[in-house]
Structures are given as C-alpha cells and as structure tokens.
Tab-separated table of C-alpha atoms in Angstrom:
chain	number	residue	atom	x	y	z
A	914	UNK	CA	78.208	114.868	107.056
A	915	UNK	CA	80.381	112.061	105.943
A	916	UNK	CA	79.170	109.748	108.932
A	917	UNK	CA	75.678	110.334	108.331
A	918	UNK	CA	75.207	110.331	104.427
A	919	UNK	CA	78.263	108.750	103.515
A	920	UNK	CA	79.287	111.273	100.986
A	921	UNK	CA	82.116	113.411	101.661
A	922	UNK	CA	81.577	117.787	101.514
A	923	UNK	CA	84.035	119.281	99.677
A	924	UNK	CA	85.624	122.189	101.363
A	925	UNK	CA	83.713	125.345	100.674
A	926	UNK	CA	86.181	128.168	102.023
A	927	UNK	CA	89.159	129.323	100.085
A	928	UNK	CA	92.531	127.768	101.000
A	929	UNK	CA	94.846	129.935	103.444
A	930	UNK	CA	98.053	131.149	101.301
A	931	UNK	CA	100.470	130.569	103.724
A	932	UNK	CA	103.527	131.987	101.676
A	933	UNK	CA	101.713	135.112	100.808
A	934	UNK	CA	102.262	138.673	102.291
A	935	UNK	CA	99.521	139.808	104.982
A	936	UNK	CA	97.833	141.952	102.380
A	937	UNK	CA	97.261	139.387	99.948
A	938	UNK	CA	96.117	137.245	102.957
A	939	UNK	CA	93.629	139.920	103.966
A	940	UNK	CA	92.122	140.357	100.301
A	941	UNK	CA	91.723	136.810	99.578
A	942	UNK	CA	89.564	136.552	102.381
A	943	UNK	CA	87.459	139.439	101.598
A	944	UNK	CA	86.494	137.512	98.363
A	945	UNK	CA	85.314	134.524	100.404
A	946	UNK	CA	81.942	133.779	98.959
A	947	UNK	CA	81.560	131.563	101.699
A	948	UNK	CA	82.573	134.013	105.072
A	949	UNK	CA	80.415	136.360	103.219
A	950	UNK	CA	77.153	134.052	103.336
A	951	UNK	CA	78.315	133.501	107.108
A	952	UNK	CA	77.913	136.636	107.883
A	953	UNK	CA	74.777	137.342	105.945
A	954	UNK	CA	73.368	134.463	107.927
A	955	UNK	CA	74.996	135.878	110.966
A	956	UNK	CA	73.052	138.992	110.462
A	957	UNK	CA	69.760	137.698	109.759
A	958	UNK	CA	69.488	134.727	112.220
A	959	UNK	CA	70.397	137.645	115.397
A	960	UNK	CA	66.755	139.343	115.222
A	961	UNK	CA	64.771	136.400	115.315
A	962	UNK	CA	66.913	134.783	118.103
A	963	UNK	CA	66.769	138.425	120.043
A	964	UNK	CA	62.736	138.120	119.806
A	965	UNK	CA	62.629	134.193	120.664
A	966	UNK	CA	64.918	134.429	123.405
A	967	UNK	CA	62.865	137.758	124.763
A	968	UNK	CA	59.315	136.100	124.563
A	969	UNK	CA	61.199	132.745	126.402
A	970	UNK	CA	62.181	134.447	129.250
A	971	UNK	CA	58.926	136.798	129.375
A	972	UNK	CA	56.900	133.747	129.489
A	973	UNK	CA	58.810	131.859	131.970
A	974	UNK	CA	59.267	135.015	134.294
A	975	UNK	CA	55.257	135.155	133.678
A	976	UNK	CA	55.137	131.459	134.779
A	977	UNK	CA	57.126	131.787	137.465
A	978	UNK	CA	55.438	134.734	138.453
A	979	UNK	CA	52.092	133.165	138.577
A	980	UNK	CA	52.557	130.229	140.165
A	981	UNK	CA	54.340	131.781	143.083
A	982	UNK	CA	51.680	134.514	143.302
A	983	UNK	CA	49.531	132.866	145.631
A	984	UNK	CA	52.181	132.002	148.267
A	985	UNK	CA	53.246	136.078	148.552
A	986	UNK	CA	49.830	137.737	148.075
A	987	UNK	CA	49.069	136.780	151.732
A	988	UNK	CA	52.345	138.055	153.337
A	989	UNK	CA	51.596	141.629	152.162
A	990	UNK	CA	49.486	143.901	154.624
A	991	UNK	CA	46.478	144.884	152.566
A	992	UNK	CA	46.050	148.141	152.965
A	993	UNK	CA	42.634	149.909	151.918
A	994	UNK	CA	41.937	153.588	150.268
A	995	UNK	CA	40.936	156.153	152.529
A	996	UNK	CA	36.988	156.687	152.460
A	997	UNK	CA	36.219	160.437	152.157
C-alpha cells in the first residue's frame, strides 16, 4: 500500500512472542482480532466463489458444447422408432 498511496499500514496482527512457552504462543493467537476476521472472510467468500466458479464452467462446457454440436450430430447413425 505504501507504493501506491504513499502512506505506510501499520501492522495489524499481534507480534509473535518468541521467548514465550508454546502455550502462551498458542493463546495469543487465538485472541488475534485480525486471524479471526481472516477466517470470517475465509468462510464467507468460499460459497460465492463455489457458485461463480460452478456457473463458469457450466457455461463454458455449454459453449463448448454448442459450438461443437454441429460437427458430431452428423457422425451419429440416426436411428428411427419402430412404427407399430
């Protein structure tokens, strides 16, 4: 952000404790505001890129589909119902 606005972003995570025993370690990052709102975002942003990405590749495979239906519809033997 620094190169494009000019203004330096303070550091929004907590600082590691690098002396501190592994529990300590642990709990300090569980009060993260900031991991938290990561993985908030984490979890709301994976639905809508699910459905995007789905509808994407349904309309491309639709594309594709259609545009090379004309090429294989004449390679098939047509085969008729029986007449009773």
């Amino acid at each position: 952000m620094r190169q494009v606005s000019g203004v330096a972003l303070r550091g929004l995570y907590r600082g590691d404790l690098g002396g501190a025993c592994l529990l300590r370690r642990w709990w300090d990052r569980l009060r993260d505001t900031q991991a938290w709102l990561d993985v908030a975002h984490g979890m709301l942003v994976l639905p809508v890129t699910v459905v995007t990405w789905s509808v994407a590749v349904t309309w491309w495979g639709g594309a594709v589909g259609g545009l090379t239906y004309w090429g294989g519809v004449g390679r098939c033997p047509r085969t008729d119902p029986p007449r009773p």
